[in-house]
Coordinates of C-alpha atoms and ligand atoms in Angstrom, one line a residue:
X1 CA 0.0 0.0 0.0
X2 CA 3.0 2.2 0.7
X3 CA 4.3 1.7 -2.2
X4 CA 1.6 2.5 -4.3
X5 CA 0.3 5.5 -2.1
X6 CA 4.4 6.9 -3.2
X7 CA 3.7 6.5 -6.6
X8 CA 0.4 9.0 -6.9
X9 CA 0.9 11.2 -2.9
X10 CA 4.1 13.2 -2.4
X11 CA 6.2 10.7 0.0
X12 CA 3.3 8.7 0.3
X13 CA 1.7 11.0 3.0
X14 CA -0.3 13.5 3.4
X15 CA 1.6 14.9 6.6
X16 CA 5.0 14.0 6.9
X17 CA 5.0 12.4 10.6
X18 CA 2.9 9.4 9.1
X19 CA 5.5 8.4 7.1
X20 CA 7.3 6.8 10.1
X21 CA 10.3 8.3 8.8
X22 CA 12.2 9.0 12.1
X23 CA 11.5 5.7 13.6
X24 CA 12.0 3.5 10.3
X25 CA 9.7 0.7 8.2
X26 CA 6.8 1.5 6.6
X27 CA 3.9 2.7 7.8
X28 CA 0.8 1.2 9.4
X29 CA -2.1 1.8 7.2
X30 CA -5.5 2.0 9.2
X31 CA -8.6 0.4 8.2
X32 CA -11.0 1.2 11.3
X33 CA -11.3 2.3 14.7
X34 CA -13.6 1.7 17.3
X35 CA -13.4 2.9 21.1
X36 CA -9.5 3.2 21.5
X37 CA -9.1 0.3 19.1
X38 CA -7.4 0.8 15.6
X39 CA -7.2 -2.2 12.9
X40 CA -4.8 -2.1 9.7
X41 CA -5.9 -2.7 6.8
X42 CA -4.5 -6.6 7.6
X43 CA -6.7 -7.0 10.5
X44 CA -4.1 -6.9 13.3
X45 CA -5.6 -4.9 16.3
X46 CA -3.8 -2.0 18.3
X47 CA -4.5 0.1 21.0
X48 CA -4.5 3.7 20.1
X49 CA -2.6 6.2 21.8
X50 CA -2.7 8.5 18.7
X51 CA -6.6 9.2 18.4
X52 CA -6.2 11.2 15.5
X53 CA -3.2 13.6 17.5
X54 CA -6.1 14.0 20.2
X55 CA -9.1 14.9 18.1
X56 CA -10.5 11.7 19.3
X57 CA -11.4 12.6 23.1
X58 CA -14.2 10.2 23.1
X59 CA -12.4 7.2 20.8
X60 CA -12.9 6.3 17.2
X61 CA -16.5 5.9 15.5
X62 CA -18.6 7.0 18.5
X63 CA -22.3 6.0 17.9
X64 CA -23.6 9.4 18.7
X65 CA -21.2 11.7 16.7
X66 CA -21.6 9.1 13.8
X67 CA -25.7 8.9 14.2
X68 CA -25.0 13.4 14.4
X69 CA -22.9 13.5 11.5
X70 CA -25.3 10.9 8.9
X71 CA -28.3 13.6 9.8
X72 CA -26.7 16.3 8.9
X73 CA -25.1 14.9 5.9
X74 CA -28.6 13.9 5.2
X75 CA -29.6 17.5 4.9
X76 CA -26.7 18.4 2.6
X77 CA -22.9 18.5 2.8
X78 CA -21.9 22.5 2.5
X79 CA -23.7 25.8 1.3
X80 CA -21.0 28.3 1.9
X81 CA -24.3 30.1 4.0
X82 CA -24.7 30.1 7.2
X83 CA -26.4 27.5 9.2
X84 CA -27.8 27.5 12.4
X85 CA -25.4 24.8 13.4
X86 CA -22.2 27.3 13.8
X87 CA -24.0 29.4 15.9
X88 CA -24.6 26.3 18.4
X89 CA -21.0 25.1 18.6
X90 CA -20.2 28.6 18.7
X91 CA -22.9 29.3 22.0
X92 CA -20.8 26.2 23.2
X93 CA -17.6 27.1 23.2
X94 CA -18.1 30.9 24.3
X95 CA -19.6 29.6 27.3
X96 CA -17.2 26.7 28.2
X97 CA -14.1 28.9 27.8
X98 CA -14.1 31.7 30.4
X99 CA -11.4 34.1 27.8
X100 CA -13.5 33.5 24.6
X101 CA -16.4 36.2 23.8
X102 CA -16.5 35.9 20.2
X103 CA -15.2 33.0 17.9
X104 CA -14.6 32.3 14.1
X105 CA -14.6 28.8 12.8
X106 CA -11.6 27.8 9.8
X107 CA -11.0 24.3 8.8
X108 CA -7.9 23.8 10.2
X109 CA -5.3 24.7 13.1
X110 CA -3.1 25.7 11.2
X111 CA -5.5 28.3 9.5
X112 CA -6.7 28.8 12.8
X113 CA -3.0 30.3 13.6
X114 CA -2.0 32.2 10.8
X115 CA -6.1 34.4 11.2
X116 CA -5.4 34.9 14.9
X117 CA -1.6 36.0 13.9
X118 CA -3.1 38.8 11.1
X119 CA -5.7 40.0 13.7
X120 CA -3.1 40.3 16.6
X121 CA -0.9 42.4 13.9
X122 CA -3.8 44.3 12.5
X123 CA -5.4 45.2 16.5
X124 CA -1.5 46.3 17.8
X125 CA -0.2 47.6 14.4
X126 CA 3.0 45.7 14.9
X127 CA 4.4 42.9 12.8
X128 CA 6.7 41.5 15.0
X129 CA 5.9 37.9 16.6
X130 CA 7.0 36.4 19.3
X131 CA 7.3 32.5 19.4
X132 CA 9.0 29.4 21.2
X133 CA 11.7 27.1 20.4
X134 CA 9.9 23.7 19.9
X135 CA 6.2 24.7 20.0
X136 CA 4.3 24.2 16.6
X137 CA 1.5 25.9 15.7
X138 CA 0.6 24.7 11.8
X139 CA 2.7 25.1 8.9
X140 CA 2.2 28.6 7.4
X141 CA 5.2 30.6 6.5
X142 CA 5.3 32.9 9.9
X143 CA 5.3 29.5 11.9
X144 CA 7.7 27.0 10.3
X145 CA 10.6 28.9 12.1
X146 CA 12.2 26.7 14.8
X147 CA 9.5 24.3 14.9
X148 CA 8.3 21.5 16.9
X149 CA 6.3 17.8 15.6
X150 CA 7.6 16.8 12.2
X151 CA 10.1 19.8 11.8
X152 CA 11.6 18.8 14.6
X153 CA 11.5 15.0 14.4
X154 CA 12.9 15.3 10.6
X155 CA 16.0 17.3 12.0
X156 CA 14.5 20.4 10.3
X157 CA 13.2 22.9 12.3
X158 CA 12.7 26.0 9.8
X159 CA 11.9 25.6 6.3
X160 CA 12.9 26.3 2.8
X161 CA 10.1 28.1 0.8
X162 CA 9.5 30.4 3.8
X163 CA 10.8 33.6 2.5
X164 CA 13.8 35.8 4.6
X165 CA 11.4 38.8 4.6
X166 CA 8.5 36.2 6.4
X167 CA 11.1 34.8 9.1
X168 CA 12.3 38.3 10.2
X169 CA 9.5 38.6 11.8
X170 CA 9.4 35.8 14.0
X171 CA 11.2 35.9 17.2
X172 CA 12.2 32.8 18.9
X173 CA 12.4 32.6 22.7
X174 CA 13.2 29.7 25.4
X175 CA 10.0 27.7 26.7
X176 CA 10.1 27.7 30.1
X177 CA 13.0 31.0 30.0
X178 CA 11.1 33.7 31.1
X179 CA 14.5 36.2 31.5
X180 CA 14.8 35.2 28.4
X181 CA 11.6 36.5 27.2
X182 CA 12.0 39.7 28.6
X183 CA 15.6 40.6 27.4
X184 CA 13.3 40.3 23.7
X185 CA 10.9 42.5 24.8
X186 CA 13.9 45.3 26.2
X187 CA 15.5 45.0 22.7
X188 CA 12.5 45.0 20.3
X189 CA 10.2 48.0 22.4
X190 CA 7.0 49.0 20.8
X191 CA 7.6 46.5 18.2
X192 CA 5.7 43.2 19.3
X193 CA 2.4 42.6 18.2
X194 CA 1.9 38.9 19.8
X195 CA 3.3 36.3 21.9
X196 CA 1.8 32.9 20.9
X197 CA 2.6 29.8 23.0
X198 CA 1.2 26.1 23.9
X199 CA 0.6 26.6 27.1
X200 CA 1.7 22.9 27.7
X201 CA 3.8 22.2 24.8
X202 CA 2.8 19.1 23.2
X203 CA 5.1 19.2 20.0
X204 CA 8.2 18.3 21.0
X205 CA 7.0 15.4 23.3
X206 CA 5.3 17.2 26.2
X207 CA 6.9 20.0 28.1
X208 CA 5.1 21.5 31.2
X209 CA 4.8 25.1 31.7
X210 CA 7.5 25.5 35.3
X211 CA 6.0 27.5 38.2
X212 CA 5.0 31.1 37.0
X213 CA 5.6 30.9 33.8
X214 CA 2.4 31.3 31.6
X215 CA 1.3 34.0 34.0
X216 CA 4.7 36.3 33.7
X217 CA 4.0 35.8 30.0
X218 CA 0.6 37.2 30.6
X219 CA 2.1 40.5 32.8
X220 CA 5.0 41.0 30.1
X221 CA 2.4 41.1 27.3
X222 CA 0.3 43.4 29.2
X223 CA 3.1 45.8 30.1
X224 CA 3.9 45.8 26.6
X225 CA 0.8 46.6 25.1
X226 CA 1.0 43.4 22.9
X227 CA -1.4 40.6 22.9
X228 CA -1.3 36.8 23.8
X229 CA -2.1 34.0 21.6
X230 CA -3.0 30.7 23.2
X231 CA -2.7 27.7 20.8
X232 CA -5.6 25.4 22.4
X233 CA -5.4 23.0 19.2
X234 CA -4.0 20.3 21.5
X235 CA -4.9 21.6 25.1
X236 CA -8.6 22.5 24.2
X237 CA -11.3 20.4 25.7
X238 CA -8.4 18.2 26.8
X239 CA -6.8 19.6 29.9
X240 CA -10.4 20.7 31.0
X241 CA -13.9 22.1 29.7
X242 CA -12.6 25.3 29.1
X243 CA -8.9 24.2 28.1
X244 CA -5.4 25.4 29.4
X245 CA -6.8 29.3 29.7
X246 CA -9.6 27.9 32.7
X247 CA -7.0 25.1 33.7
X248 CA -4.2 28.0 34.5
X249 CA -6.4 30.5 35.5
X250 CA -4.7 33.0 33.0
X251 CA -7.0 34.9 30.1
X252 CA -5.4 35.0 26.8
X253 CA -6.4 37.5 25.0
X254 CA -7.2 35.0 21.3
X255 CA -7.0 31.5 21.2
X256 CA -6.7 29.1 18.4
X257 CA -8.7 25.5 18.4
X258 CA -8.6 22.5 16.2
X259 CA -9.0 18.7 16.8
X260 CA -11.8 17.7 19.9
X261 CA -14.2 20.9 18.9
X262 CA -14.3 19.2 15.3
X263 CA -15.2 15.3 16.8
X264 CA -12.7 14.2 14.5
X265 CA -14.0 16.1 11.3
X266 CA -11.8 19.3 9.4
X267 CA -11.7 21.8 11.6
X268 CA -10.3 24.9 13.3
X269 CA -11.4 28.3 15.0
X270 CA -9.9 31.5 16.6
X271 CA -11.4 33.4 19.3
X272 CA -11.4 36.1 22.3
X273 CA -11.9 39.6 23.1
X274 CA -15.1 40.7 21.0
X275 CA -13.3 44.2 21.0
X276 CA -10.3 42.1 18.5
X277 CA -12.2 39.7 16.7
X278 CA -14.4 42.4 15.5
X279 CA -11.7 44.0 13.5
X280 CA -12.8 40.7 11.4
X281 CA -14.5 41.8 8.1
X282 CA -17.3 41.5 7.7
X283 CA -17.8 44.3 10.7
X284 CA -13.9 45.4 10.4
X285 CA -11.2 45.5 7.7
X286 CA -9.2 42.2 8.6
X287 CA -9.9 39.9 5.6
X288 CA -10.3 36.0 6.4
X289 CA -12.4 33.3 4.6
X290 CA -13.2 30.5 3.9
X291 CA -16.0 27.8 1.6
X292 CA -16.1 25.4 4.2
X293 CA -15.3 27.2 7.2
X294 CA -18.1 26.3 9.4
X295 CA -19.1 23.4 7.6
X296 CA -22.2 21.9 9.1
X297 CA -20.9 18.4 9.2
X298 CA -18.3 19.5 11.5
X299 CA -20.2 21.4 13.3
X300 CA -22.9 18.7 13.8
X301 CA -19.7 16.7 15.0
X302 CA -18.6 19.0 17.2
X303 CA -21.7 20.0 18.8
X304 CA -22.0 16.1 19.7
X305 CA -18.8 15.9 21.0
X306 CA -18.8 19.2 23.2
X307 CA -22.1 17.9 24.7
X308 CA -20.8 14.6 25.8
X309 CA -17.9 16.5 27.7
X310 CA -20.3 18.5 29.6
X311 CA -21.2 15.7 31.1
X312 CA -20.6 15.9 35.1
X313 CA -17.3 13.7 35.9
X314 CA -16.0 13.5 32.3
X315 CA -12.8 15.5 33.1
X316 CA -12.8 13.2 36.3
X317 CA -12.9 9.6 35.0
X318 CA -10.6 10.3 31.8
X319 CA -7.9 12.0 34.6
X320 CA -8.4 8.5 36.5
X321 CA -8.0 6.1 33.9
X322 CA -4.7 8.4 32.9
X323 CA -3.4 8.4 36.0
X324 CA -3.8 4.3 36.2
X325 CA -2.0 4.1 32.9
X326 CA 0.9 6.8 34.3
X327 CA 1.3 4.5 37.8
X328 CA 2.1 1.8 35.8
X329 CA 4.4 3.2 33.8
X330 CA 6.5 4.1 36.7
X331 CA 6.1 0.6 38.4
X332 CA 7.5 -1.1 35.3
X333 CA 10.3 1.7 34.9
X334 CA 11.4 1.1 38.9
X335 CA 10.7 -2.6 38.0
X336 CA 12.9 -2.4 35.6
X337 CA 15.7 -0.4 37.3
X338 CA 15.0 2.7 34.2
X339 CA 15.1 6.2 34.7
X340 CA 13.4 7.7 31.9
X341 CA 11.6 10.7 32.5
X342 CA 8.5 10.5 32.0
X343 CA 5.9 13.7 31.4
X344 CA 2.4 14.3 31.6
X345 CA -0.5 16.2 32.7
X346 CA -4.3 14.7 32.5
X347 CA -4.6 13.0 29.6
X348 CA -1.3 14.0 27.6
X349 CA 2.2 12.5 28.1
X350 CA 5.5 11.6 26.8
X351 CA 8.0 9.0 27.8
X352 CA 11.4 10.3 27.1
X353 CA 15.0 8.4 26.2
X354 CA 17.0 10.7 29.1
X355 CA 17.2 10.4 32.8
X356 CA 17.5 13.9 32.8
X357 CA 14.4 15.8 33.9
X358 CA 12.6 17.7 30.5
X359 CA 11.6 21.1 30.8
X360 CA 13.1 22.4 27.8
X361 CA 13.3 22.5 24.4
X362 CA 17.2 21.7 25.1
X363 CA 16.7 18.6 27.4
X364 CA 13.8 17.6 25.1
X365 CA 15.9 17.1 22.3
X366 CA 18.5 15.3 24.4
X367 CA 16.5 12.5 24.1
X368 CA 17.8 9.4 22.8
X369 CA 15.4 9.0 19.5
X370 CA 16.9 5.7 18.1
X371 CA 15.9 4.1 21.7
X372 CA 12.6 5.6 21.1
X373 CA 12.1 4.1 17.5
X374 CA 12.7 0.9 19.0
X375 CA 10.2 1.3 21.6
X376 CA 8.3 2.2 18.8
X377 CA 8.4 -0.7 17.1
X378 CA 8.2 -3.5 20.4
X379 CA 5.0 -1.4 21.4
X380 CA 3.2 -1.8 17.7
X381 CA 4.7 -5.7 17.7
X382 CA 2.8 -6.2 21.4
X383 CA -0.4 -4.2 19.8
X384 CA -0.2 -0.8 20.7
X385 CA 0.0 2.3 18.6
X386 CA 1.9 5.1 19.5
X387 CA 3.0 7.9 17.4
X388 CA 5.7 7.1 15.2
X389 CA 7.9 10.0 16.4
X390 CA 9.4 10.9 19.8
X391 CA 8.5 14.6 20.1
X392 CA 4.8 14.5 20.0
X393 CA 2.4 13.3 23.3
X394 CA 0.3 10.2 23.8
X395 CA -3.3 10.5 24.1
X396 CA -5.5 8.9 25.8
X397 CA -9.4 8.6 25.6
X398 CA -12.5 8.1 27.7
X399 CA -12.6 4.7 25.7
X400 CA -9.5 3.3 27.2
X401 CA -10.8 0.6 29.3
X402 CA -9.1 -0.9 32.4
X403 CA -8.5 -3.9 30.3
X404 CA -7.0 -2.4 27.1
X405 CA -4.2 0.3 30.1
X406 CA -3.2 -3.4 31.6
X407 CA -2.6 -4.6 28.1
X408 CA -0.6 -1.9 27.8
X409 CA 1.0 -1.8 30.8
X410 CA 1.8 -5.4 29.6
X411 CA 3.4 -4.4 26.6
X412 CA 5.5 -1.3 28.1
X413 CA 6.9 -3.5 30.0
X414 CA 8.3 -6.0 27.7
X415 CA 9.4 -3.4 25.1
X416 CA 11.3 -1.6 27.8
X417 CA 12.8 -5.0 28.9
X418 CA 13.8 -5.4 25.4
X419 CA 15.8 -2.5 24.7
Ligands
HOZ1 N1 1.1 17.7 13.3 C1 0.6 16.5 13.8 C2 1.5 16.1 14.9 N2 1.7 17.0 16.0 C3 0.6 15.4 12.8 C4 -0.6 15.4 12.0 C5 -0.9 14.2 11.2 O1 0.0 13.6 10.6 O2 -2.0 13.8 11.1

């Protein structure tokens, strides 16, 4: 399949971390899910700690989002006119995120990112961005500068095509380096529109925001009279409800969305202060736009999904099921005499090839990633499915039974041994 897919898709992919290329062998090509199952298109079975990079809160093929989806395909797949729909998910999100007023849904993250980027610009009347080492926020040409996931796994973290005059604008600062951010902030006065951050990084494996971090961010911004951008794509509707913004207690001033608010389907959105998103034309001047932004069948998706994480205790049970898998890990690392560090936070974490502890782009990246392909490759053998690079998190869903975490556990443990 491989093979054939290289003949008729550029490298076979259609987003380069697929490819498997920095752990080796072909990739896995997926016929199904169901719950936190995956099945290739040869049968075998895997547990799935991928979930579509975390769109997949609630597991694969959920009977609800499907029977939500089939209705409103039933009624018609896109009119590029508004539907009722968008206004629902929109209600939803405004009120489950205490620093959004006013949203706009896109199709993707990474358009998600590069809207909220021309609005922060066009509201300060600055061009200059600020933006960490490591942390990856979509692919368009004012973000592919010292980037995390697949930039970073592929040893490439800026690329070609993204012209000189593009880059300059585009600081990079030290996750986690806070003197660091404010010696850019002395030297560039007046000049920064936007500081944009994960506020839990979760492309180059997953690094924790340290002690008062996010909020100095917050007071430097502030100070400064520029504005800060919270990329939610990954900690949205994961860490909590209302995301890392209500999990911190700090409000962002926009935020960018992608993955859980689309239950799996194409989608992105940007939001915050009404006073900034309505610079958006059609009320202000900034131009954004899009055919199937807002598409109703991912909005039907996303409605569905956002109502089945309202329910009470959601939060709660997927944290517990987490936190069984994470005691386990440890057990069969002290077991096993390793001292890996390994991160997390609810339902995101990385296991990293360093006993040295990983706050840092720096200590991320001193990870040893040929150990990790080889983990890699024991875990899929023993029927688990983990992404196929070291510097992006694991995922786990509320369809992760206590069954399928000891299976795991079982299979951590023997891929460690084997190493
Ligand atoms: N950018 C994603 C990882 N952080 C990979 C997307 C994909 O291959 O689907």
């Amino acid at each position: 399949m491989f093979s054939d897919a290289k003949k008729y898709i550029a490298g076979g992919v259609n987003s380069p971390v697929r490819a498997f290329g920095s752990v080796g062998g072909d990739p896995v090509f997926i016929d199904r899910g169901r719950g936190s199952l995956i099945y290739d298109a040869d049968g075998k079975e895997y547990i799935d700690y991928v979930c579509s990079w975390g769109a997949l809160i609630l597991g694969h093929a959920d009977d609800e989002v499907i029977k939500a989806v089939t209705e409103a395909l039933g009624k018609g797949s896109s009119f590029g006119a508004p539907t009722e729909l968008e206004t629902k998910l929109a209600k939803m999100i405004v009120e489950s995120v205490p620093s959004i007023e006013k949203i706009r849904f896109v199709s993707s993250g990474t358009e998600a990112v590069m809207s909220a980027l021309r609005l922060a610009r066009a509201y300060t009347k600055r061009d200059k961005i600020i933006k960490f080492e490591g942390c990856y926020h979509g692919h368009s040409d004012f973000m592919l500068v010292k980037a995390g996931s697949g930039m970073l796994t592929h040893g490439e973290t800026s690329s070609p095509g993204v012209p000189a005059d593009a880059a300059k604008h585009t600081i990079i600062a030290q996750y986690n380096n806070i003197e660091n951010v404010k010696k850019i902030f002395e030297s560039n006065k007046g000049k920064i529109a936007a500081v944009i951050i994960e506020p839990v990084a979760a492309n180059m494996g997953l690094v924790l925001p340290k002690d008062n971090f996010l909020e100095e961010i917050r007071k430097i911004t502030e100070e400064n009279g520029a504005l800060l951008i919270f990329d939610e794509v990954i900690t949205g509707f994961r860490l909590a409800l209302g995301g890392a913004s209500e999990y911190f207690n700090i409000k962002p001033d926009l935020l960018t969305f992608g993955k859980i608010i689309g239950g799996g389907l194409p989608v992105g959105a940007f939001g915050g202060r009404a006073d900034i998103m309505d610079m958006l034309s059609p009320t202000g001047p900034v131009y954004q736009a899009g055919t199937l932004s807002g598409n109703p069948l991912a909005m039907a998706a996303g409605i569905k999904m956002l109502e089945k994480l309202s329910i009470r205790n959601f939060y709660q049970k997927l944290s517990e099921q987490s936190r069984k898998l994470y005691n386990g890990y440890r057990e069969n690392l002290k077991k096993l005499g390793l001292n890996y560090t390994f991160n997390h936070i609810e339902s995101l974490s990385c296991l990293y090839f360093t006993d040295k502890p990983v706050d840092s782009y720096k200590t991320a990246t001193s990870s040893d990633t040929a150990l990790y392909a080889k983990y890699f490759h024991s875990m899929l053998d023993n029927g688990v499915y983990l992404a196929p690079a070291q510097y992006e998190s694991a995922f786990v869903s509320i369809a992760h039974s206590d069954e399928q975490i000891a299976n795991t556990l079982k299979a951590h443990y023997e891929s460690l041994k084997s190493l």
